[in-house]
PDB file of C-alpha atoms and ligand atoms in Angstrom:
ATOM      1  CA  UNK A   1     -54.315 -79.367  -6.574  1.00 96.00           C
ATOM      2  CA  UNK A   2     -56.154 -77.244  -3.970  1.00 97.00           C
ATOM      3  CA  UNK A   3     -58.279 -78.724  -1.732  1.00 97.00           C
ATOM      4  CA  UNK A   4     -60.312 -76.760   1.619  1.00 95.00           C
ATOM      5  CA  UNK A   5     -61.485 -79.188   3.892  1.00 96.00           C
ATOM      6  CA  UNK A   6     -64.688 -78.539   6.211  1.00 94.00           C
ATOM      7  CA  UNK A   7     -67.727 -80.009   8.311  1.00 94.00           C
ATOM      8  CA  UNK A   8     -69.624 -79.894  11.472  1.00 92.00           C
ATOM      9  CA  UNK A   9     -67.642 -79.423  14.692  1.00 92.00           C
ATOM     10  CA  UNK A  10     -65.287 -82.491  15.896  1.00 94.00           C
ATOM     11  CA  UNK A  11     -66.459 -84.375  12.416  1.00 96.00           C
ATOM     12  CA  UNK A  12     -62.749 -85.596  12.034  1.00 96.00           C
ATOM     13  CA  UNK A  13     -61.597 -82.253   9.616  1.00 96.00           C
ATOM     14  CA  UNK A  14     -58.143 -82.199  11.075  1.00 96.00           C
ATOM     15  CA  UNK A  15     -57.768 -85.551  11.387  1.00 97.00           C
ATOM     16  CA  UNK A  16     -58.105 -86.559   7.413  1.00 98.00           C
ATOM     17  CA  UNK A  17     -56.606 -83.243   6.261  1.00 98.00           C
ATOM     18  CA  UNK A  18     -53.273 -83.954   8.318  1.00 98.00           C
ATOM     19  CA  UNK A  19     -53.223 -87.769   6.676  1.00 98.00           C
ATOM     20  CA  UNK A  20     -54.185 -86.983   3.218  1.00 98.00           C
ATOM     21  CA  UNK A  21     -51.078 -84.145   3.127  1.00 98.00           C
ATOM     22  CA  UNK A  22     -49.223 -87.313   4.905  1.00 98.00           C
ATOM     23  CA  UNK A  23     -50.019 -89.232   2.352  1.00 98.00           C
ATOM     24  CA  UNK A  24     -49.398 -86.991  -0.737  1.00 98.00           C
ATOM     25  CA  UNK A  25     -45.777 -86.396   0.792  1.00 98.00           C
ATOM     26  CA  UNK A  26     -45.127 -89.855   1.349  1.00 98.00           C
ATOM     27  CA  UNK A  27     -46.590 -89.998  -2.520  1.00 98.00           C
ATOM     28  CA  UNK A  28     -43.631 -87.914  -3.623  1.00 98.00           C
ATOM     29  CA  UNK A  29     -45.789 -84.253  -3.668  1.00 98.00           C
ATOM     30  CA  UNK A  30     -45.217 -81.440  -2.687  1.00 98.00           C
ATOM     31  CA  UNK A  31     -48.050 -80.092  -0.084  1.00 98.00           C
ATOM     32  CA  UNK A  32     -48.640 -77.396   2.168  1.00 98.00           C
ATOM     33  CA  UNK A  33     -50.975 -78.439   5.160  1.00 98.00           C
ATOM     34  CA  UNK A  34     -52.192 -74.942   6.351  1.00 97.00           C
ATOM     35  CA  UNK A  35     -54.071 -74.693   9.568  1.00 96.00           C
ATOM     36  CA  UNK A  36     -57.039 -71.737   9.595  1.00 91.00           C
ATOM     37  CA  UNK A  37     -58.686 -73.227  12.519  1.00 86.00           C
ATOM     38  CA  UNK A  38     -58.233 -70.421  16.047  1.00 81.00           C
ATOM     39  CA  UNK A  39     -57.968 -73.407  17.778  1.00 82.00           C
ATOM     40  CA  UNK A  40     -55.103 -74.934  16.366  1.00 81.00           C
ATOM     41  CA  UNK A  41     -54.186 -78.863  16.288  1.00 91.00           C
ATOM     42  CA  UNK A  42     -53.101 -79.913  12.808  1.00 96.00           C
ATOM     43  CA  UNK A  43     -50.136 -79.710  13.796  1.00 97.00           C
ATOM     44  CA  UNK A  44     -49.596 -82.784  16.275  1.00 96.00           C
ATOM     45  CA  UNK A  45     -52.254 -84.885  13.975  1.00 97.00           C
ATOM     46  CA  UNK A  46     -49.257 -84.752  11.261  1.00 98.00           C
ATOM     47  CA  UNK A  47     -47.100 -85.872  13.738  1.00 97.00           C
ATOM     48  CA  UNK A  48     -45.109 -82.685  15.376  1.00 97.00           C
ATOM     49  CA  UNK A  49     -44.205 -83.167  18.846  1.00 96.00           C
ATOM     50  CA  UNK A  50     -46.177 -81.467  21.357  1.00 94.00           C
ATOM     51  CA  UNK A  51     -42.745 -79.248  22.123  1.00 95.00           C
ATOM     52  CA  UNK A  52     -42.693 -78.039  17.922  1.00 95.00           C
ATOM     53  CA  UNK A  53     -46.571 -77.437  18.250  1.00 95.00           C
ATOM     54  CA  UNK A  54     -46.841 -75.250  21.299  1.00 94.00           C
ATOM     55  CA  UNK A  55     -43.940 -73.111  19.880  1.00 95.00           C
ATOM     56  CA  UNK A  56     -45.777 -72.384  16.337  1.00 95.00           C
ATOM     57  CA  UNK A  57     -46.829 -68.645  16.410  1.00 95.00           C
ATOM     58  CA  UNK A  58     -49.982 -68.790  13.747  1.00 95.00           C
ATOM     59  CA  UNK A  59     -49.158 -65.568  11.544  1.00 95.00           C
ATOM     60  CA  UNK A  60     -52.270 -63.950  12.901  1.00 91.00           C
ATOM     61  CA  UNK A  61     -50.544 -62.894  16.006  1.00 91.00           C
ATOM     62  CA  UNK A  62     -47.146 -62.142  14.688  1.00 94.00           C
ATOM     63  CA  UNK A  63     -47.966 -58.116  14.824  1.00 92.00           C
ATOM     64  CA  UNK A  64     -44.692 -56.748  14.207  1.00 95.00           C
ATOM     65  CA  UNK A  65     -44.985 -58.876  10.371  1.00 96.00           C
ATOM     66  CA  UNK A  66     -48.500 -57.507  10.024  1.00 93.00           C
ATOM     67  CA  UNK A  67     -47.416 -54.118  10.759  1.00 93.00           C
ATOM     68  CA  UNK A  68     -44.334 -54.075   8.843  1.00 95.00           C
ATOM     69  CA  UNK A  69     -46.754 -55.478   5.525  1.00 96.00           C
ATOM     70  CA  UNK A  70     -49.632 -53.201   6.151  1.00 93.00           C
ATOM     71  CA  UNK A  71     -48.131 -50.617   7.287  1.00 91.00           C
ATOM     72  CA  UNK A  72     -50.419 -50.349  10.411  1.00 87.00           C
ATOM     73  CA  UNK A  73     -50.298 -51.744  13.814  1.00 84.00           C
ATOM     74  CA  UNK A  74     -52.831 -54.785  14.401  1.00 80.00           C
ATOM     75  CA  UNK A  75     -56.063 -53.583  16.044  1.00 73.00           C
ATOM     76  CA  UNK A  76     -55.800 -50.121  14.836  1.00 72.00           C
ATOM     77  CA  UNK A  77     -59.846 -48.758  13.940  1.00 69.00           C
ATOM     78  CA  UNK A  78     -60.123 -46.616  10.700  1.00 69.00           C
ATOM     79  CA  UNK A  79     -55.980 -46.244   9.657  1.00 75.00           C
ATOM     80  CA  UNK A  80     -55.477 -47.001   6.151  1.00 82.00           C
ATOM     81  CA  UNK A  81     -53.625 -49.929   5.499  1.00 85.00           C
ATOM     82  CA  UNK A  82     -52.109 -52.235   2.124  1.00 85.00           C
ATOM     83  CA  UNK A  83     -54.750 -54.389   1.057  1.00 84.00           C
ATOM     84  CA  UNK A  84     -52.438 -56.263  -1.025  1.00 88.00           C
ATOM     85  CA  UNK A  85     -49.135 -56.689   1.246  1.00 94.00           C
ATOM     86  CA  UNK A  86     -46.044 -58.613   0.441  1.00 96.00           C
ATOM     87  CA  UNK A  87     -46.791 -62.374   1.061  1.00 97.00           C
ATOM     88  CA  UNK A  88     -45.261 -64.137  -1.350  1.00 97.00           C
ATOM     89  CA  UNK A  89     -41.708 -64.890   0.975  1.00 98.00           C
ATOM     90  CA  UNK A  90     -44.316 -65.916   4.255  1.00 98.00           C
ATOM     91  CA  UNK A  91     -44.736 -69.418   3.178  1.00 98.00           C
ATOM     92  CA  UNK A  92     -41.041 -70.680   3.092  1.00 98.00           C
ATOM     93  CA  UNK A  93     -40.073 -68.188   6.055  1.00 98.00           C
ATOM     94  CA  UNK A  94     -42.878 -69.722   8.408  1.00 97.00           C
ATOM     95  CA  UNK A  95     -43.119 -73.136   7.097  1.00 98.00           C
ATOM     96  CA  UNK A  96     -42.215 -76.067   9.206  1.00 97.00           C
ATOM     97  CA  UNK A  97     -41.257 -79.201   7.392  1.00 97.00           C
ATOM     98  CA  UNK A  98     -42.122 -82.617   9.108  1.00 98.00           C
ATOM     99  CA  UNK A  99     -42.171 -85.896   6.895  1.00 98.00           C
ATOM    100  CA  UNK A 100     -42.001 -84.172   3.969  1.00 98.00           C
ATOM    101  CA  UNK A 101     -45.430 -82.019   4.176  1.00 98.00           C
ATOM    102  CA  UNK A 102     -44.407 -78.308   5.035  1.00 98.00           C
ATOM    103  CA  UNK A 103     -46.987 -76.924   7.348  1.00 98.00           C
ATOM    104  CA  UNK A 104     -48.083 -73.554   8.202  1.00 98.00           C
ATOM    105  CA  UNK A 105     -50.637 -72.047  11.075  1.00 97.00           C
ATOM    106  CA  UNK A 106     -52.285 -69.078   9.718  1.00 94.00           C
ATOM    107  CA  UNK A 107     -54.590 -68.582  12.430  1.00 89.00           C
ATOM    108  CA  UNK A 108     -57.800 -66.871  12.524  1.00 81.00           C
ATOM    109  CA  UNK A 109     -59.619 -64.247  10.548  1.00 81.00           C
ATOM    110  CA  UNK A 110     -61.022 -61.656  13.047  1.00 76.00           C
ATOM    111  CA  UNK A 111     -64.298 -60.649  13.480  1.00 71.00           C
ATOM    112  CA  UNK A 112     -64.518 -57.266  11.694  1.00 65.00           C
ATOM    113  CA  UNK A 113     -67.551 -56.250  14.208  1.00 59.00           C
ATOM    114  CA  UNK A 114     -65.011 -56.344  17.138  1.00 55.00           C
ATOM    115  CA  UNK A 115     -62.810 -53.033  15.856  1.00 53.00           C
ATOM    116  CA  UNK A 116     -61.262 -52.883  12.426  1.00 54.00           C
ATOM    117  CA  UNK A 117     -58.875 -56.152  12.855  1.00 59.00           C
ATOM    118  CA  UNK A 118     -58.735 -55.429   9.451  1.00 82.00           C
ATOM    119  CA  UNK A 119     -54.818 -55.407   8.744  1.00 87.00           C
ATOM    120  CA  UNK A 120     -54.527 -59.045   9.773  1.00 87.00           C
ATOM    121  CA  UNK A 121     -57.631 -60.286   7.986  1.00 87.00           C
ATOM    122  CA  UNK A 122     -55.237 -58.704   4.637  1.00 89.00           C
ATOM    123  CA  UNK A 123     -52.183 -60.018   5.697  1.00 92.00           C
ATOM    124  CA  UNK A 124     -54.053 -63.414   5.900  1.00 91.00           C
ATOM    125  CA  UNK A 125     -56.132 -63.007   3.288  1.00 90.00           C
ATOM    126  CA  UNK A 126     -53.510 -62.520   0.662  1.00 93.00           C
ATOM    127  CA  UNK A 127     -51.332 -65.128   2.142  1.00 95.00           C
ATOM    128  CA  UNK A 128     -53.652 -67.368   1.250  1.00 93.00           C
ATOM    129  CA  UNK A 129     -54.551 -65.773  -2.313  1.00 93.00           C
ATOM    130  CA  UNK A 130     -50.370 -66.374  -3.140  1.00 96.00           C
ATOM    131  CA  UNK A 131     -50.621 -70.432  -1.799  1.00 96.00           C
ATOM    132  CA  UNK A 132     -53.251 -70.892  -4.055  1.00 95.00           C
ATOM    133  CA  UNK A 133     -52.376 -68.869  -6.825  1.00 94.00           C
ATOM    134  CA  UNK A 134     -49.565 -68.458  -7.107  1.00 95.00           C
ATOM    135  CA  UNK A 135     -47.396 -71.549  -5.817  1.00 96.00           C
ATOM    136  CA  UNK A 136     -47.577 -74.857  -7.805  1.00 96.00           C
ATOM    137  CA  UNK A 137     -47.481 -77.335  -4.136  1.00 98.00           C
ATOM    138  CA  UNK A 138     -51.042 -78.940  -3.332  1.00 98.00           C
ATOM    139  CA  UNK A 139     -52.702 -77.239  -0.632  1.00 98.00           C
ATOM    140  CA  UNK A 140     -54.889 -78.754   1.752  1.00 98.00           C
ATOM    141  CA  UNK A 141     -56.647 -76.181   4.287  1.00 96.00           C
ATOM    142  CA  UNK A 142     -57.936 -77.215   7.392  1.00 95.00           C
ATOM    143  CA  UNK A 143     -60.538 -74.767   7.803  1.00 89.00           C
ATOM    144  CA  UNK A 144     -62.777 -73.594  10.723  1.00 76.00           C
ATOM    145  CA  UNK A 145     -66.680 -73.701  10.472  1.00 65.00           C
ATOM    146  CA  UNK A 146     -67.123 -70.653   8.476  1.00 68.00           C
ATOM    147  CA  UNK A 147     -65.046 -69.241   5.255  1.00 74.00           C
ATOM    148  CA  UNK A 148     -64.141 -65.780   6.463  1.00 75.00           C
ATOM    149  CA  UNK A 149     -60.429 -67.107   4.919  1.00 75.00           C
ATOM    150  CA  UNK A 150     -61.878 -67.415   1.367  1.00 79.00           C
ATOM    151  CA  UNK A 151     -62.448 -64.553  -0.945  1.00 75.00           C
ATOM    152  CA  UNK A 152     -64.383 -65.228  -4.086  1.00 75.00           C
ATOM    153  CA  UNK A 153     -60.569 -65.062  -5.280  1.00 79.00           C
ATOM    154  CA  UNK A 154     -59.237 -68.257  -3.662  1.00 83.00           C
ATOM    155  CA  UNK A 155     -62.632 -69.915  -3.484  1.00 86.00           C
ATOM    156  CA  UNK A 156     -62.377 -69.996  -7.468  1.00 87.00           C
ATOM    157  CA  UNK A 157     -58.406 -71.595  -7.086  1.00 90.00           C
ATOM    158  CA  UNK A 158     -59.421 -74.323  -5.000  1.00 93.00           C
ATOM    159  CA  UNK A 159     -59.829 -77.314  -7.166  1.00 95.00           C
ATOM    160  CA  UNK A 160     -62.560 -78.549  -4.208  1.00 96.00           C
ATOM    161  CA  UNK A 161     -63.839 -78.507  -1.701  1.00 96.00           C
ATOM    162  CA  UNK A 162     -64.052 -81.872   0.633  1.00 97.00           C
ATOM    163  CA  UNK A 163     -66.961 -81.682   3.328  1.00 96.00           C
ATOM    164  CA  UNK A 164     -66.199 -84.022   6.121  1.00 97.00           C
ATOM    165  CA  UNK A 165     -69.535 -85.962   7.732  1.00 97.00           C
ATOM    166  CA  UNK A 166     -70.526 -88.575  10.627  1.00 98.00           C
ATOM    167  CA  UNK A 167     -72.875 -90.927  10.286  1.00 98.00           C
ATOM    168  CA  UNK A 168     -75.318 -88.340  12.532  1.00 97.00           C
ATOM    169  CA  UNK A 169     -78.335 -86.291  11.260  1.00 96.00           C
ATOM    170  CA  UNK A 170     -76.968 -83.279  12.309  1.00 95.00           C
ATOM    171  CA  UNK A 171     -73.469 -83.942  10.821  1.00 96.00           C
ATOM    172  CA  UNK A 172     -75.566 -83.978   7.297  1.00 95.00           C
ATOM    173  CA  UNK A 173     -77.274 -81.093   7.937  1.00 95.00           C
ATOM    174  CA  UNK A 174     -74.546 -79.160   8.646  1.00 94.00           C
ATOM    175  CA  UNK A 175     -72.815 -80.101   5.203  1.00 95.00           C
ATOM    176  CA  UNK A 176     -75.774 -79.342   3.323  1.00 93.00           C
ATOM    177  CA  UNK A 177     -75.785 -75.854   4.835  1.00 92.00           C
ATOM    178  CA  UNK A 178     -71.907 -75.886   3.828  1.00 92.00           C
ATOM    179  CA  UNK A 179     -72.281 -77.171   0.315  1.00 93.00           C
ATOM    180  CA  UNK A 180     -74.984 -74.401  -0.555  1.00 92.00           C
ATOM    181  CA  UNK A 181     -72.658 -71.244   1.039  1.00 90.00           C
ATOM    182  CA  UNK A 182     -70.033 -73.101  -0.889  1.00 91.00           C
ATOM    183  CA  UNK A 183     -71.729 -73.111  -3.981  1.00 91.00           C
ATOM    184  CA  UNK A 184     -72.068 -69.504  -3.036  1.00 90.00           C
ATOM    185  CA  UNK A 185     -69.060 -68.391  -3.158  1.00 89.00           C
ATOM    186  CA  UNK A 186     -67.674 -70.221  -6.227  1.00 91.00           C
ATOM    187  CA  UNK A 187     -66.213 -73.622  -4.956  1.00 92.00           C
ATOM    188  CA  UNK A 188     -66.409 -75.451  -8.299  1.00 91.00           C
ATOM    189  CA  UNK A 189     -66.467 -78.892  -6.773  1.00 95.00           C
ATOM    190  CA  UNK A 190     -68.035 -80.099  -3.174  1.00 95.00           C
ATOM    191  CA  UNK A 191     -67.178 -83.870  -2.229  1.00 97.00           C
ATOM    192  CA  UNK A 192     -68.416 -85.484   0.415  1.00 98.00           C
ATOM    193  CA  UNK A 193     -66.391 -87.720   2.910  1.00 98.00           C
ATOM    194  CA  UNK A 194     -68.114 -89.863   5.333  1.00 98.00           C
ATOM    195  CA  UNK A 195     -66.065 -90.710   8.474  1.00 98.00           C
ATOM    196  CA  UNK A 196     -66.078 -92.930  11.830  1.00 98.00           C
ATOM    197  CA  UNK A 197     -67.939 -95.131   9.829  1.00 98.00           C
ATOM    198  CA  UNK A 198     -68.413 -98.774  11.439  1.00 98.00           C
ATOM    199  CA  UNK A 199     -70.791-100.572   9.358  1.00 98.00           C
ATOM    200  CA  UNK A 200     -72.707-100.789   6.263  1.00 98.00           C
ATOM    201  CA  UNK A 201     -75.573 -98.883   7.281  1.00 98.00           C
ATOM    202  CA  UNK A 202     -73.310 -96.062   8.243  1.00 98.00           C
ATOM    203  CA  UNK A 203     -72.302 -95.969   4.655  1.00 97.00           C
ATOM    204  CA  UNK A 204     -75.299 -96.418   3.208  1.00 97.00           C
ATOM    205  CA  UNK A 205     -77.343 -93.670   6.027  1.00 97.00           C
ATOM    206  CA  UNK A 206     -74.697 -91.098   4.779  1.00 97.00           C
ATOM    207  CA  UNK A 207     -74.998 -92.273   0.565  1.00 96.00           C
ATOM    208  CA  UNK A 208     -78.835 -91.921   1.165  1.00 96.00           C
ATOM    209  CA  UNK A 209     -78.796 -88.309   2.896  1.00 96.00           C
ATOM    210  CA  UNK A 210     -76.167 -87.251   0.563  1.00 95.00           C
ATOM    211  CA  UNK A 211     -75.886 -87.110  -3.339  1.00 88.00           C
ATOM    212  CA  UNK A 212     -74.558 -90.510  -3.482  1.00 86.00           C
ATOM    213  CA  UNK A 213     -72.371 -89.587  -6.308  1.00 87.00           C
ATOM    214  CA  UNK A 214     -70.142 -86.756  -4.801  1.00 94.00           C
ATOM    215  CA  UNK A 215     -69.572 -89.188  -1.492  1.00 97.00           C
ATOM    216  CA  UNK A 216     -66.063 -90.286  -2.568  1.00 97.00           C
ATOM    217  CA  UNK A 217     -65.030 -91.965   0.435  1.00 97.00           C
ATOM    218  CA  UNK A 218     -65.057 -92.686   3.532  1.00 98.00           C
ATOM    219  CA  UNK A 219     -62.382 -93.370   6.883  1.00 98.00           C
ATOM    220  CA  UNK A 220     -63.241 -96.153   8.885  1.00 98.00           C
ATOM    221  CA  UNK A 221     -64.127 -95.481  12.884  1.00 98.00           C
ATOM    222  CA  UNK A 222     -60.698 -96.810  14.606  1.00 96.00           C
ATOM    223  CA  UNK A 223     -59.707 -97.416  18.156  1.00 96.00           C
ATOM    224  CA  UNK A 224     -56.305 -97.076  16.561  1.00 96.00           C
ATOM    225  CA  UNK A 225     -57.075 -93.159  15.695  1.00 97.00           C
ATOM    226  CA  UNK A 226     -58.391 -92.503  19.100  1.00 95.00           C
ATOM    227  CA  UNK A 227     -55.279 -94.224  21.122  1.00 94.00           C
ATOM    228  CA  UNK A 228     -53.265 -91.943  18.480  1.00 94.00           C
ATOM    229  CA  UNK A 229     -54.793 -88.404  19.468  1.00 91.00           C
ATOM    230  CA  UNK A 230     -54.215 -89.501  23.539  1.00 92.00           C
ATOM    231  CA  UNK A 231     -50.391 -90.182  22.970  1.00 92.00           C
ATOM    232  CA  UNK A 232     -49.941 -87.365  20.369  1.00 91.00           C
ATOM    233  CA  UNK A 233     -48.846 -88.901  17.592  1.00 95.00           C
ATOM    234  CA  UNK A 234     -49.841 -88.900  14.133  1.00 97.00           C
ATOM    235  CA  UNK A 235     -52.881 -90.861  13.331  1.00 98.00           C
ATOM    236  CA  UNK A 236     -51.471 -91.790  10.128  1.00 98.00           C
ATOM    237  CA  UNK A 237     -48.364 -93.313  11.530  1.00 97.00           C
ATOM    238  CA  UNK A 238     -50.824 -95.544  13.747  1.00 97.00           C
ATOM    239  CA  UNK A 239     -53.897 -96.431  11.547  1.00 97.00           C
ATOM    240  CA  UNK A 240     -52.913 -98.861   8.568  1.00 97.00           C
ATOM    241  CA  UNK A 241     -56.571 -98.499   7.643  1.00 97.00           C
ATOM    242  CA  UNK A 242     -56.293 -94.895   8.067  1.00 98.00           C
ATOM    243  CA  UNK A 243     -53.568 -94.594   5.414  1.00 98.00           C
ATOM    244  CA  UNK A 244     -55.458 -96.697   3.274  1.00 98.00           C
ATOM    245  CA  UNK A 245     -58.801 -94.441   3.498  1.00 98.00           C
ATOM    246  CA  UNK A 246     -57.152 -91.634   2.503  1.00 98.00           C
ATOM    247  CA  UNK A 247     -55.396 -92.925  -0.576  1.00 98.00           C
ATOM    248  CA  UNK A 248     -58.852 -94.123  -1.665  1.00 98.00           C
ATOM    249  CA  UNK A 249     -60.208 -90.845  -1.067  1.00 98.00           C
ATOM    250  CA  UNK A 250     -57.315 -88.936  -2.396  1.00 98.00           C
ATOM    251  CA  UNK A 251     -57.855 -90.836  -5.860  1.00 97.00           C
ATOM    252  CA  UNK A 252     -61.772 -90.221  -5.846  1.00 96.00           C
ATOM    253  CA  UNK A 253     -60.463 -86.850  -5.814  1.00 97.00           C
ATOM    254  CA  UNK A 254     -58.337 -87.075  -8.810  1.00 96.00           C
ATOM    255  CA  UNK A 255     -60.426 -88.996 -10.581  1.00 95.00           C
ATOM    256  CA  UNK A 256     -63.348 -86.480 -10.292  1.00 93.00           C
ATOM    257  CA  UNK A 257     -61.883 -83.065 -10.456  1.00 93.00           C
TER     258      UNK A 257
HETATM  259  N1  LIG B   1     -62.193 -92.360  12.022  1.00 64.27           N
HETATM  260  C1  LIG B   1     -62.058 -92.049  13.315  1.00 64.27           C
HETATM  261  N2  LIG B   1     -62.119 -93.010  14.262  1.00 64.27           N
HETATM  262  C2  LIG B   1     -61.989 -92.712  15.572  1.00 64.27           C
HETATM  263  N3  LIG B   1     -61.786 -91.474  16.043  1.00 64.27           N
HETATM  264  C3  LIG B   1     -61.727 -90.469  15.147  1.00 64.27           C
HETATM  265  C4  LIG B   1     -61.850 -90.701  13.749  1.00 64.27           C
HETATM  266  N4  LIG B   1     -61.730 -89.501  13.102  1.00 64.27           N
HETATM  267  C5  LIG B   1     -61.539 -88.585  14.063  1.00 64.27           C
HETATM  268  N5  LIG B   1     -61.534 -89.157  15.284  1.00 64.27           N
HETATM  269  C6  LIG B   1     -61.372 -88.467  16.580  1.00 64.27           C
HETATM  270  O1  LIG B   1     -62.412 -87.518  16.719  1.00 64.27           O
HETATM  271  C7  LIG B   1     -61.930 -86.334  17.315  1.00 64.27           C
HETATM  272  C8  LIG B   1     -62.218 -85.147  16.404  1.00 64.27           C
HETATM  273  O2  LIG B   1     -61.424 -85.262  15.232  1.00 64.27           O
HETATM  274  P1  LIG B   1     -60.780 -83.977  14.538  1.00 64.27           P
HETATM  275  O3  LIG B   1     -60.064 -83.140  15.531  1.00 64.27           O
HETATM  276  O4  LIG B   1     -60.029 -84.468  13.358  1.00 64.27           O
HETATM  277  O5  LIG B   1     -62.107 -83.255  14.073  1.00 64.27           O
HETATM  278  P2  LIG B   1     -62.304 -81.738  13.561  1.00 64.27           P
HETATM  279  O6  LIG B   1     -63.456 -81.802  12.634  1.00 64.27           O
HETATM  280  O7  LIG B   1     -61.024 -81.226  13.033  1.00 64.27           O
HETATM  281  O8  LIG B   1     -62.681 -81.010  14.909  1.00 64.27           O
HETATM  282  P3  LIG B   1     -62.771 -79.416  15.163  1.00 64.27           P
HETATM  283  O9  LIG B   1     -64.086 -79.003  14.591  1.00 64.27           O
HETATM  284  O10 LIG B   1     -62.717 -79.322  16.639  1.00 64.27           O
HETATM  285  O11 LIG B   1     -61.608 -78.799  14.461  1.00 64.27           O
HETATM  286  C9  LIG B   1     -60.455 -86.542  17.563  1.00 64.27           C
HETATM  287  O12 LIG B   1     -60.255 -86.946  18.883  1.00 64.27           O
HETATM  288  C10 LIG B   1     -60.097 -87.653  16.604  1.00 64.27           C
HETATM  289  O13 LIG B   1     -59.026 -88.417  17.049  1.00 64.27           O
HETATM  290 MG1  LIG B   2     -59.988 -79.451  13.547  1.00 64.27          MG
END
């Protein structure tokens, strides 16, 4: 199973896709938890120490790999490079392994319009291609606001896509602008998650904005969660309810794709 997860800004992306690859390992799968976000933190929601995070070099910025693949130096304008460079050893060299989910920072796709970054936006771009592909683990992708990591490639291997909302108007905006660029580029199934949910009518405000039948779950708003994130420890590991969210959601998932 491969599974992108996305949303508005601060909507709690990180913070579901880190416990639902908790949970599949603690399930008995094997999952890669990648991290496409620039501004990296999946790594200390699945419960890294702060020490193993800040060390983690996202393959973005390892230019001596990209230039060795490519066969051109990162930041070079107009050279001709491999569009299709060796990947398929990247995921078990980089990986880090922590309770069973192997996790990997792939960092950023470049803006094009700022010089041809284009050798790293390859590199990246089949990296990703090869975990979906290719590899038989469960992915879940922690993704940043747009889909600059997706080519109409991968977006067809993803089994679905899970857009992440908050009870807010904006929040369900936002997904709705997702779910069409989504639909776009060949995501064969959206979901919706509702989280920091604390009542009934959060549930029912975010059934009632969305297509109540792709809403497969939602996470419960937790104090637990937020005293997690300030000590750095895995919110999974703290939240009972937490855990039990995402094994709800995690069989919606099954049961509908
Ligand atoms: N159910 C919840 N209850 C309480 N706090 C939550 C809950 N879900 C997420 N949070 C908190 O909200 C903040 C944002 O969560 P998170 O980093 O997972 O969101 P994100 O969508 O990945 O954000 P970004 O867009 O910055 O990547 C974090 O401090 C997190 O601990
Ligand atoms: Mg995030």
């Amino acid at each position: 199973m491969k599974i992108a997860l996305a949303g508005k800004g601060g909507v709690g992306k990180t913070t579901i896709s880190a416990s639902l690859a908790r949970y599949l390992a603690d399930n008995g799968e094997r999952v890669f938890a990648i991290d496409a976000d620039p501004n990296a933190n999946l790594a200390l929601s699945l419960g890294l120490s702060r020490e193993q995070a800040e060390k983690v070099v996202p393959i973005s910025e390892m230019r001596d790999l990209i230039a060795q693949r490519t066969g051109v130096e990162p930041g070079s304008v107009g050279a001709y490079f491999k569009v299709n460079p060796k990947v398929d050893d990247l995921p078990d060299r980089f990986k880090l392994e922590h309770k069973g989910v192997m996790f990997l920072q792939v960092g950023a796709i470049k803006e094009p319009s700022a010089g041809c970054y284009c050798p790293e936006n390859a590199l990246l771009k089949s990296l990703l291609m090869n975990l979906v592909l290719q590899r038989d683990e469960t992915v879940i992708l922690d993704m940043e606001a747009g889909f600059e990591h997706l080519t109409r490639g991968t977006s067809q291997a993803f089994d679905a896509m899970i857009i992440v909302v908050e009870p807010s108007l904006q929040s369900v905006v936002t997904a709705s602008r997702i779910q069409s660029l989504a639909e776009k580029i060949g995501i064969r199934n959206v979901f919706y998650v509702g989280n920091m949910v604390r009542d009934a009518e959060d549930r029912a405000f975010i059934e009632r904005e969305l297509e109540a039948s792709t809403v497969i779950g939602f996470v419960a708003y937790s104090d637990e969660i937020r005293t997690a994130v300030r000590l750095g420890r895995a919110p999974y590991d703290v939240s009972p309810q937490l855990a039990a969210d995402v094994a709800a959601i995690w069989d919606g998932v099954v049961r509908h794709v």
